[in-house]
PDB file of C-alpha atoms in Angstrom:
ATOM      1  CA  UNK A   1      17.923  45.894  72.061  1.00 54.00           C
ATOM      2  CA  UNK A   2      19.555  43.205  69.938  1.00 67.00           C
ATOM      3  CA  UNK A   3      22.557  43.073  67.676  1.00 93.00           C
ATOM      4  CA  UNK A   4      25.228  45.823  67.260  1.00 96.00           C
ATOM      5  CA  UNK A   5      23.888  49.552  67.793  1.00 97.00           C
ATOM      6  CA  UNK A   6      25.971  52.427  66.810  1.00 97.00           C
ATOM      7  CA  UNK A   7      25.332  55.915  67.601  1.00 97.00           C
ATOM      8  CA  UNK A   8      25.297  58.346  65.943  1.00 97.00           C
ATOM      9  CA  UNK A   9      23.733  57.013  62.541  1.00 96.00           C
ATOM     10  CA  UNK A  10      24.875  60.571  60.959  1.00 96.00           C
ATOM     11  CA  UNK A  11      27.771  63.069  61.802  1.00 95.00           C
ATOM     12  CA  UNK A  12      29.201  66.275  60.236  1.00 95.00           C
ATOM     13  CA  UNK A  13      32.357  67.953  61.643  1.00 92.00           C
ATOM     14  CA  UNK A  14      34.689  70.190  61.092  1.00 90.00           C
ATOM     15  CA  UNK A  15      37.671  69.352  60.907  1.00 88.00           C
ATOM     16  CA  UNK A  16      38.848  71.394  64.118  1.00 87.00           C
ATOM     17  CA  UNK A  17      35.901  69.597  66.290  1.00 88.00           C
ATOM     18  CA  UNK A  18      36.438  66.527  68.622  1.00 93.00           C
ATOM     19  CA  UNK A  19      33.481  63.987  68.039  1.00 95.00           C
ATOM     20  CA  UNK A  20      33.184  60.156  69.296  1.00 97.00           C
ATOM     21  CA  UNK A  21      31.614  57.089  67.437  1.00 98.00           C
ATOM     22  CA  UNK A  22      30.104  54.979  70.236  1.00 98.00           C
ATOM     23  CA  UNK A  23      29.163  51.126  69.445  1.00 98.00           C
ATOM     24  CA  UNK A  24      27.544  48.475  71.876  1.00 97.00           C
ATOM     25  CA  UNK A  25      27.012  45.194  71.191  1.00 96.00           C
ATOM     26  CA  UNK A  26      24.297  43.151  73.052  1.00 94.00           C
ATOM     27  CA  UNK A  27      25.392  39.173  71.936  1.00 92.00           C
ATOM     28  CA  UNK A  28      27.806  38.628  74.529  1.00 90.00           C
ATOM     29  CA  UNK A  29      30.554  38.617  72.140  1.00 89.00           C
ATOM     30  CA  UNK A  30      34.730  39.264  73.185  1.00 88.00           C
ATOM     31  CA  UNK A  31      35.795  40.469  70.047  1.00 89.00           C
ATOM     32  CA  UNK A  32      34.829  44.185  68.845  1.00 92.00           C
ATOM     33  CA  UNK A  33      36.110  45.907  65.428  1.00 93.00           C
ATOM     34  CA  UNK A  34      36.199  49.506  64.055  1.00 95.00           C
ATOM     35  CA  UNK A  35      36.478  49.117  59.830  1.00 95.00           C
ATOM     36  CA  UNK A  36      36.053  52.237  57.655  1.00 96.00           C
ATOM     37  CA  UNK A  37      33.828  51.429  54.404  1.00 95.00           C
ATOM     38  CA  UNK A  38      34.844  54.050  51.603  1.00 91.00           C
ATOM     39  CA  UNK A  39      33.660  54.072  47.831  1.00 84.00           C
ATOM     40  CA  UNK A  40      34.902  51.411  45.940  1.00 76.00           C
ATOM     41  CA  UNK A  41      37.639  50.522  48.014  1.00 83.00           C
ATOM     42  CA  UNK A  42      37.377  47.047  50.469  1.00 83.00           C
ATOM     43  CA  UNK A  43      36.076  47.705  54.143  1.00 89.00           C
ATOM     44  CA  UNK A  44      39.679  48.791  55.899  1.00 91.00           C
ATOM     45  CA  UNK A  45      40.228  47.532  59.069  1.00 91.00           C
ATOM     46  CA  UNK A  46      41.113  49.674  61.447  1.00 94.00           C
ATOM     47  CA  UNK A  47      41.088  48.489  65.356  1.00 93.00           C
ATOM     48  CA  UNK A  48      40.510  44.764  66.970  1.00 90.00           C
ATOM     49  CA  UNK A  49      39.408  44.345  70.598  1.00 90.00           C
ATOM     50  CA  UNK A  50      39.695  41.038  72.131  1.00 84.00           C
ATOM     51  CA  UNK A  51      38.341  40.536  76.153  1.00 79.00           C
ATOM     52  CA  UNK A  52      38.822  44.958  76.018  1.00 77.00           C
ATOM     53  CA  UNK A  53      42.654  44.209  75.045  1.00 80.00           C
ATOM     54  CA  UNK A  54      43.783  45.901  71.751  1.00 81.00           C
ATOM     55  CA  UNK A  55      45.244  43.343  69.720  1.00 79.00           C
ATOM     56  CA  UNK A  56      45.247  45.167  66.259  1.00 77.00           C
ATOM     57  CA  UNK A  57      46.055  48.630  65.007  1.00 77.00           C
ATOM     58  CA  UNK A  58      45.934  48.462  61.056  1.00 77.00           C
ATOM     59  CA  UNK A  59      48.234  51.817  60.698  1.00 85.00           C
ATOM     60  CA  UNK A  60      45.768  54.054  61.635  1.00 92.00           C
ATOM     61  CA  UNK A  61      46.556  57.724  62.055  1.00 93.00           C
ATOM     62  CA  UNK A  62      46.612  59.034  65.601  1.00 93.00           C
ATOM     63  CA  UNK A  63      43.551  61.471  64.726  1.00 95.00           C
ATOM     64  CA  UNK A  64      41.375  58.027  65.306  1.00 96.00           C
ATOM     65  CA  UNK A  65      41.704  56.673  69.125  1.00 95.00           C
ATOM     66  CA  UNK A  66      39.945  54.080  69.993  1.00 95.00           C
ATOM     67  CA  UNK A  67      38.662  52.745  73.009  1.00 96.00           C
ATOM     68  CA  UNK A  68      37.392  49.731  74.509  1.00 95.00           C
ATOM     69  CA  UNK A  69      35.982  49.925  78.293  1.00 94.00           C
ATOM     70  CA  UNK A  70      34.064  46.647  78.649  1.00 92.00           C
ATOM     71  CA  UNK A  71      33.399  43.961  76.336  1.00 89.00           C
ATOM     72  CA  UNK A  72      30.537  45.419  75.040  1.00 94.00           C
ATOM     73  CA  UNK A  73      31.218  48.794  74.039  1.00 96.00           C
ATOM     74  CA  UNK A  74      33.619  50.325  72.298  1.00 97.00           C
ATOM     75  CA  UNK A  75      34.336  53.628  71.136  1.00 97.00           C
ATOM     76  CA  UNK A  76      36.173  55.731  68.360  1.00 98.00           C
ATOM     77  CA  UNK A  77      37.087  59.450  69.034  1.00 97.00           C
ATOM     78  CA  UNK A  78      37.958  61.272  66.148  1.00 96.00           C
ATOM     79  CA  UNK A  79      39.782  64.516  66.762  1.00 93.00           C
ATOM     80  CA  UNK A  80      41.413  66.683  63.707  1.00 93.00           C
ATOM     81  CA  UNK A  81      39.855  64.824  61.026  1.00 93.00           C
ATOM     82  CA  UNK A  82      40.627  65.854  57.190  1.00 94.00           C
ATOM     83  CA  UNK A  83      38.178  65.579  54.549  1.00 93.00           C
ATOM     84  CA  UNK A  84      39.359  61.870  53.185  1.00 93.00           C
ATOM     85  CA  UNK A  85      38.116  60.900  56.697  1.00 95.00           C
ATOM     86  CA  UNK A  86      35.041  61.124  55.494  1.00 96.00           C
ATOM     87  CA  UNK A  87      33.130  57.559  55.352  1.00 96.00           C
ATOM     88  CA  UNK A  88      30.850  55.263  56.918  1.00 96.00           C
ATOM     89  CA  UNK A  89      32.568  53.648  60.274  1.00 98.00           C
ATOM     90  CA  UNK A  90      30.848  50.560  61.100  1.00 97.00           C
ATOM     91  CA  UNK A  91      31.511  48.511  64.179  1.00 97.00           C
ATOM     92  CA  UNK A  92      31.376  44.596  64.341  1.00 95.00           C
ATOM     93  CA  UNK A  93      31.631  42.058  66.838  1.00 92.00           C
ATOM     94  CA  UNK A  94      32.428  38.174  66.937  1.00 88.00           C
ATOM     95  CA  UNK A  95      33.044  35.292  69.334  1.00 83.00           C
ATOM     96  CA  UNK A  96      36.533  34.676  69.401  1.00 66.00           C
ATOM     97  CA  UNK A  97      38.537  37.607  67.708  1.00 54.00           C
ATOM     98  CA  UNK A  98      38.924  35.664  64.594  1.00 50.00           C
ATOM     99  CA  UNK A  99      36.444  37.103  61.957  1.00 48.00           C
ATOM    100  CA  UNK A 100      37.417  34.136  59.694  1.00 43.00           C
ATOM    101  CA  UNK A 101      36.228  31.361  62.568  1.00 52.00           C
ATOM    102  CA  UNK A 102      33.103  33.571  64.254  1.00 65.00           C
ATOM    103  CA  UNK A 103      30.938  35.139  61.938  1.00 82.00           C
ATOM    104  CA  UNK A 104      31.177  38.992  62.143  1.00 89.00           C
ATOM    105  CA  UNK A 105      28.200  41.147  62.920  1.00 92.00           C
ATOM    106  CA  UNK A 106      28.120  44.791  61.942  1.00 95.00           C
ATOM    107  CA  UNK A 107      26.306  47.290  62.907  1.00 96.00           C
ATOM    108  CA  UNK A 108      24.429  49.882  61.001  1.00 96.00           C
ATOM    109  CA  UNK A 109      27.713  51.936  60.870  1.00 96.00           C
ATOM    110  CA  UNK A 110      28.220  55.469  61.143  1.00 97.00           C
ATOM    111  CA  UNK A 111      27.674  57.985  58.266  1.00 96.00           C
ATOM    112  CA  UNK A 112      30.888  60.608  58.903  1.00 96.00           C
ATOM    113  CA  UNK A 113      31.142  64.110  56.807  1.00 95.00           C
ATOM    114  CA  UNK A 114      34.076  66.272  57.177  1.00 94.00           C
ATOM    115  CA  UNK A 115      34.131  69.548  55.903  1.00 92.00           C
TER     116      UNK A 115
ATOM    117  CA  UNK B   1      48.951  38.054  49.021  1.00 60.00           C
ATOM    118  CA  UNK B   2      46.506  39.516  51.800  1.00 70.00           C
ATOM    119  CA  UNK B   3      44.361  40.979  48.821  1.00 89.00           C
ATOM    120  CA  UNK B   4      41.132  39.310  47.381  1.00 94.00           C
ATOM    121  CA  UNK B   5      40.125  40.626  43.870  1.00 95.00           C
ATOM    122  CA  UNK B   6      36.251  40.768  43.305  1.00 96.00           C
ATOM    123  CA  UNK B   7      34.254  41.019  39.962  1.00 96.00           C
ATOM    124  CA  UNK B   8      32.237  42.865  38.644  1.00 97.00           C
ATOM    125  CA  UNK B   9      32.292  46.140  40.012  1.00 95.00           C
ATOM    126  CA  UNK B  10      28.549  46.129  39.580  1.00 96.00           C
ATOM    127  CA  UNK B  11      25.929  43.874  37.518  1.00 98.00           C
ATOM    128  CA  UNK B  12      22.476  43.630  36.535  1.00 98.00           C
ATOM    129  CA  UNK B  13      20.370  40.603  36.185  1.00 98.00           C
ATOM    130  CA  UNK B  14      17.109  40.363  34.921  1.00 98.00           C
ATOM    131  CA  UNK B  15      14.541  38.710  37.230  1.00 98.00           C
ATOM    132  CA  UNK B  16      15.003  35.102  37.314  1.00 98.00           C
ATOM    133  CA  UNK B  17      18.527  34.994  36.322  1.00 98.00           C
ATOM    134  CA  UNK B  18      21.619  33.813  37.895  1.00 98.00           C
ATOM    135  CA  UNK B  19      24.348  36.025  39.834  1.00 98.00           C
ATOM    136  CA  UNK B  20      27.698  35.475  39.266  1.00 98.00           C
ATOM    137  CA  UNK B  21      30.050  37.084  41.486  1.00 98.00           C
ATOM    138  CA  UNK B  22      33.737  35.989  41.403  1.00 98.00           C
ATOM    139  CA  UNK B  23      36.673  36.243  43.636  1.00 98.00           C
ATOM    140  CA  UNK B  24      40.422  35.185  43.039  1.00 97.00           C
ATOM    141  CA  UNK B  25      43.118  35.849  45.761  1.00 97.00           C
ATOM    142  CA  UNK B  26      47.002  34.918  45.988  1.00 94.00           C
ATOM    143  CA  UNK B  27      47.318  33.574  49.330  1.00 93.00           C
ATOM    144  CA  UNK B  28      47.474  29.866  49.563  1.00 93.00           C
ATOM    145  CA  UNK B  29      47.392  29.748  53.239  1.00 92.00           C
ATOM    146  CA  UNK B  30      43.517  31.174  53.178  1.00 92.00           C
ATOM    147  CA  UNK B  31      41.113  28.822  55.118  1.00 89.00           C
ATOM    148  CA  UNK B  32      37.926  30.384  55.520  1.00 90.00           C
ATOM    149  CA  UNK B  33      35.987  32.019  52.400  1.00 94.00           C
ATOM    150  CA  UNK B  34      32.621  33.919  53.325  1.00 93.00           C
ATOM    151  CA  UNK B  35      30.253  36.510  51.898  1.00 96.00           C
ATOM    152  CA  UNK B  36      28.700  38.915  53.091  1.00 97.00           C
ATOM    153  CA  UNK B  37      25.566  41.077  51.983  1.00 97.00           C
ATOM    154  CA  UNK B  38      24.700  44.911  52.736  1.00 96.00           C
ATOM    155  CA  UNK B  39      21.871  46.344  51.484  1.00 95.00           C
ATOM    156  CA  UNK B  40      21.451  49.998  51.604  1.00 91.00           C
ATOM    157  CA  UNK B  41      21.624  51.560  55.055  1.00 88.00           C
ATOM    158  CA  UNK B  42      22.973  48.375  56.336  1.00 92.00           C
ATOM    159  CA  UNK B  43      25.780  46.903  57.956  1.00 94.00           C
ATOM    160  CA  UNK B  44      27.184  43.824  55.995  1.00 95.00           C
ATOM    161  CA  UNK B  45      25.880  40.130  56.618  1.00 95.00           C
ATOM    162  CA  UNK B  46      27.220  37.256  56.457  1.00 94.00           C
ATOM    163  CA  UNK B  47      25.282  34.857  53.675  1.00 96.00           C
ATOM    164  CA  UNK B  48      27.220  31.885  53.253  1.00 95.00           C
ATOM    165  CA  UNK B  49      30.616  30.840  53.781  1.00 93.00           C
ATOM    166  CA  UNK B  50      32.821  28.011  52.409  1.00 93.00           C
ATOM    167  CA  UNK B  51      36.457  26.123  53.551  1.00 90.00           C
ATOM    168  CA  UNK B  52      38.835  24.636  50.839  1.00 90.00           C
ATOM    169  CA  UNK B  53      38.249  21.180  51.918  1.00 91.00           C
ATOM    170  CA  UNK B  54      34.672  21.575  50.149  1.00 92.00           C
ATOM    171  CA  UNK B  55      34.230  22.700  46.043  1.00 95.00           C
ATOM    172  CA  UNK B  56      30.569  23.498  46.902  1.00 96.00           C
ATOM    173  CA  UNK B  57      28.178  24.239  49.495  1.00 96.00           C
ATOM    174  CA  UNK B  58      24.942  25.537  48.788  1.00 97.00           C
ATOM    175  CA  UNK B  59      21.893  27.336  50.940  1.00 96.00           C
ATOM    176  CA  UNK B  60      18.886  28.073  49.361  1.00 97.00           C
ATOM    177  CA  UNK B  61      19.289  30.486  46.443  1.00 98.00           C
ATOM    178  CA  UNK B  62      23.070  30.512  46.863  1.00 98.00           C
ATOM    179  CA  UNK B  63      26.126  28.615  45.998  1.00 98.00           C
ATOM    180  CA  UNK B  64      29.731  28.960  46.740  1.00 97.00           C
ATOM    181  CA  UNK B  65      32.348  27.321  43.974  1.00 96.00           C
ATOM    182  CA  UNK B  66      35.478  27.109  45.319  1.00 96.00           C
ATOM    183  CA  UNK B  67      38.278  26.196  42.879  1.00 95.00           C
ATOM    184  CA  UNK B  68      41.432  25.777  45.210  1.00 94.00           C
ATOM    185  CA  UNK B  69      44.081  25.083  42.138  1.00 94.00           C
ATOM    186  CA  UNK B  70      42.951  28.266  40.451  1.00 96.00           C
ATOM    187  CA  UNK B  71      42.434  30.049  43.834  1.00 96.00           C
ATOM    188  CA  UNK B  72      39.293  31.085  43.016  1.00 97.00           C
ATOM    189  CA  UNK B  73      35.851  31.438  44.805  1.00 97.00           C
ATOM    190  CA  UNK B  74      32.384  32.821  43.346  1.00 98.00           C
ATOM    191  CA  UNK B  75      29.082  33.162  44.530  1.00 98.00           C
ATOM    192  CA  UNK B  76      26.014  32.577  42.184  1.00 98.00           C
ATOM    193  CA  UNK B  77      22.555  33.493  43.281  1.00 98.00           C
ATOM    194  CA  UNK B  78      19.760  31.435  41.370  1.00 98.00           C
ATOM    195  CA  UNK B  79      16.091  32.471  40.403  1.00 98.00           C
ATOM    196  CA  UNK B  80      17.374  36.530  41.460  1.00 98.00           C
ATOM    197  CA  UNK B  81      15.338  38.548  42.942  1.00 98.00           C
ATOM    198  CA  UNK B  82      14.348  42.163  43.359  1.00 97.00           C
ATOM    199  CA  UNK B  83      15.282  41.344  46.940  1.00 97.00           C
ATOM    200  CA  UNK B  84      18.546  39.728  46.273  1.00 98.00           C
ATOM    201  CA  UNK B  85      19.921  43.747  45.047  1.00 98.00           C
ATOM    202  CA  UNK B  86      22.356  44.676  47.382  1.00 97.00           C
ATOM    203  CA  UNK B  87      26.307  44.846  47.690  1.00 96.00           C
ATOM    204  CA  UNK B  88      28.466  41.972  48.181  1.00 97.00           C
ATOM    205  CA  UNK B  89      31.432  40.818  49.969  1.00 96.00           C
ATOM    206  CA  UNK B  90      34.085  38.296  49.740  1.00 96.00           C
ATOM    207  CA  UNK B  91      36.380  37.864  52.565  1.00 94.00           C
ATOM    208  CA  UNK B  92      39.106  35.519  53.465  1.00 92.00           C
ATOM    209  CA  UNK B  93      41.284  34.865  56.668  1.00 88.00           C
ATOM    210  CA  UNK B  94      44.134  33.226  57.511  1.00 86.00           C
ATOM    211  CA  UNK B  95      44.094  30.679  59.976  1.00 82.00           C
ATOM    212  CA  UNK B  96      44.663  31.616  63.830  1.00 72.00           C
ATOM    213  CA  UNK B  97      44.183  34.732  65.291  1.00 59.00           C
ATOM    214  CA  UNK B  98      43.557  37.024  62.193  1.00 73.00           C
ATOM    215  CA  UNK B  99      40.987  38.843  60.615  1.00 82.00           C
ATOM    216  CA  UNK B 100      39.101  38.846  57.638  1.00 88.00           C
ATOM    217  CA  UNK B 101      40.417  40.331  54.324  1.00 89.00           C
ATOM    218  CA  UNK B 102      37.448  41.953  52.158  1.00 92.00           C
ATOM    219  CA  UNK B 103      36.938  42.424  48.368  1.00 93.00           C
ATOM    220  CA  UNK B 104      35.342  45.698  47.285  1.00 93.00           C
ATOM    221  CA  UNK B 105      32.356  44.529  46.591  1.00 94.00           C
ATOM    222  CA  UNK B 106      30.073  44.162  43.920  1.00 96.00           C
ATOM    223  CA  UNK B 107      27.094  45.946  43.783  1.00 96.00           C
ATOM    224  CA  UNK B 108      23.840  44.039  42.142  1.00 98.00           C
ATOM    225  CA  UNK B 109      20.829  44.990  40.717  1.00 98.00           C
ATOM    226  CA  UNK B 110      18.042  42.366  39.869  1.00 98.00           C
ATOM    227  CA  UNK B 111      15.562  44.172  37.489  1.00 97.00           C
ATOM    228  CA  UNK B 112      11.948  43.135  36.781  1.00 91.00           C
TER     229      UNK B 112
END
């Protein structure tokens, strides 16, 4: 496999169930990112991994945890979602944690439906 | 000052046309100007991308103009295609450790 894989493509929860978002990335990168794309609003970022160290929580609410065990995989778990939750969750990696210096690549992101 | 404001919303170009997407943003200290692409089912992609010591750089089918007094930055896509129909991005970052800050896109549709 090449790129940025994220499983699973689709999920619907309730908003009682505990569900992860799991994302690997296979370029050998040190920087990993969890955004949150939402109609007609700019992709939110959320988390920022840099050599598994978390060097940027954007406000996010506690039901979102993230976590990083290696530099190539990184996970959300979602626990007590509401219904504005609902969005696509797309991971990204770079080289160097800098977006703005190493180009960002995303993965095919996560479809997420609360009820 | 950490927002960038993209236009259109949306637009349609006939086949063979140009794309004109436009960005403005507040922030002087912004170094680094890309776009990014997503097409449907997608994750975004990064297409071109532009610093302020430069008022143009082109690739192909696509230019960046970068207007540093008006703090402005737009992308125009020559000869459109069918193809070119996706949604895209403008970003900027800061410089040093700090990550990129997105527009909310602009969706376009090249018609035949």
């Amino acid at each position: 496999e090449t790129g940025v894989t994220q499983t699973p493509r689709h999920l619907v929860m309730g908003m009682t169930n505990k569900k992860s978002l799991k994302c690997e990335q296979h370029l050998g990168h040190n920087a990993m990112y969890w955004y949150k794309q939402s109609a007609k609003k700019p992709l939110e970022l959320m988390f920022v991994y840099n050599f598994k160290e978390q060097t940027e929580n954007n406000s996010v609410p506690s039901r979102f945890s993230p976590e990083c065990p290696n530099s190539s995989h990184l996970f959300l778990h979602l626990h007590t979602l509401q219904p504005e939750d609902s969005a696509l969750y797309l991971c990204a990696s770079s080289q160097g944690e800098r977006g703005g210096t190493g180009e960002l690549f995303f993965g095919e992101g996560s479809r997420l439906t609360v009820l | 000052q950490q927002q960038v404001k993209q236009s259109p919303q949306s637009l349609i170009v006939q086949k063979g046309g140009i794309s004109i997407i436009n960005c403005a943003y507040e922030n002087t200290a912004f170094d680094y100007f890309p776009w990014y692409q997503q097409f449907p089912g997608k994750g975004p992609a990064l297409l071109i991308a532009i610093r302020p010591d430069v008022s143009e750089k082109k690739e192909g089918r696509f230019t960046i103009s970068f207007n540093k007094s008006a703090k402005q930055f737009s992308l125009h896509i020559m000869d459109s295609q069918p193809g070119d129909s996706a949604t895209y991005f403008c970003a900027a970052s800061l410089p040093g450790n700090t990550p990129l800050v997105f527009g909310k896109g602009t969706r376009l549709s090249v018609i035949a």
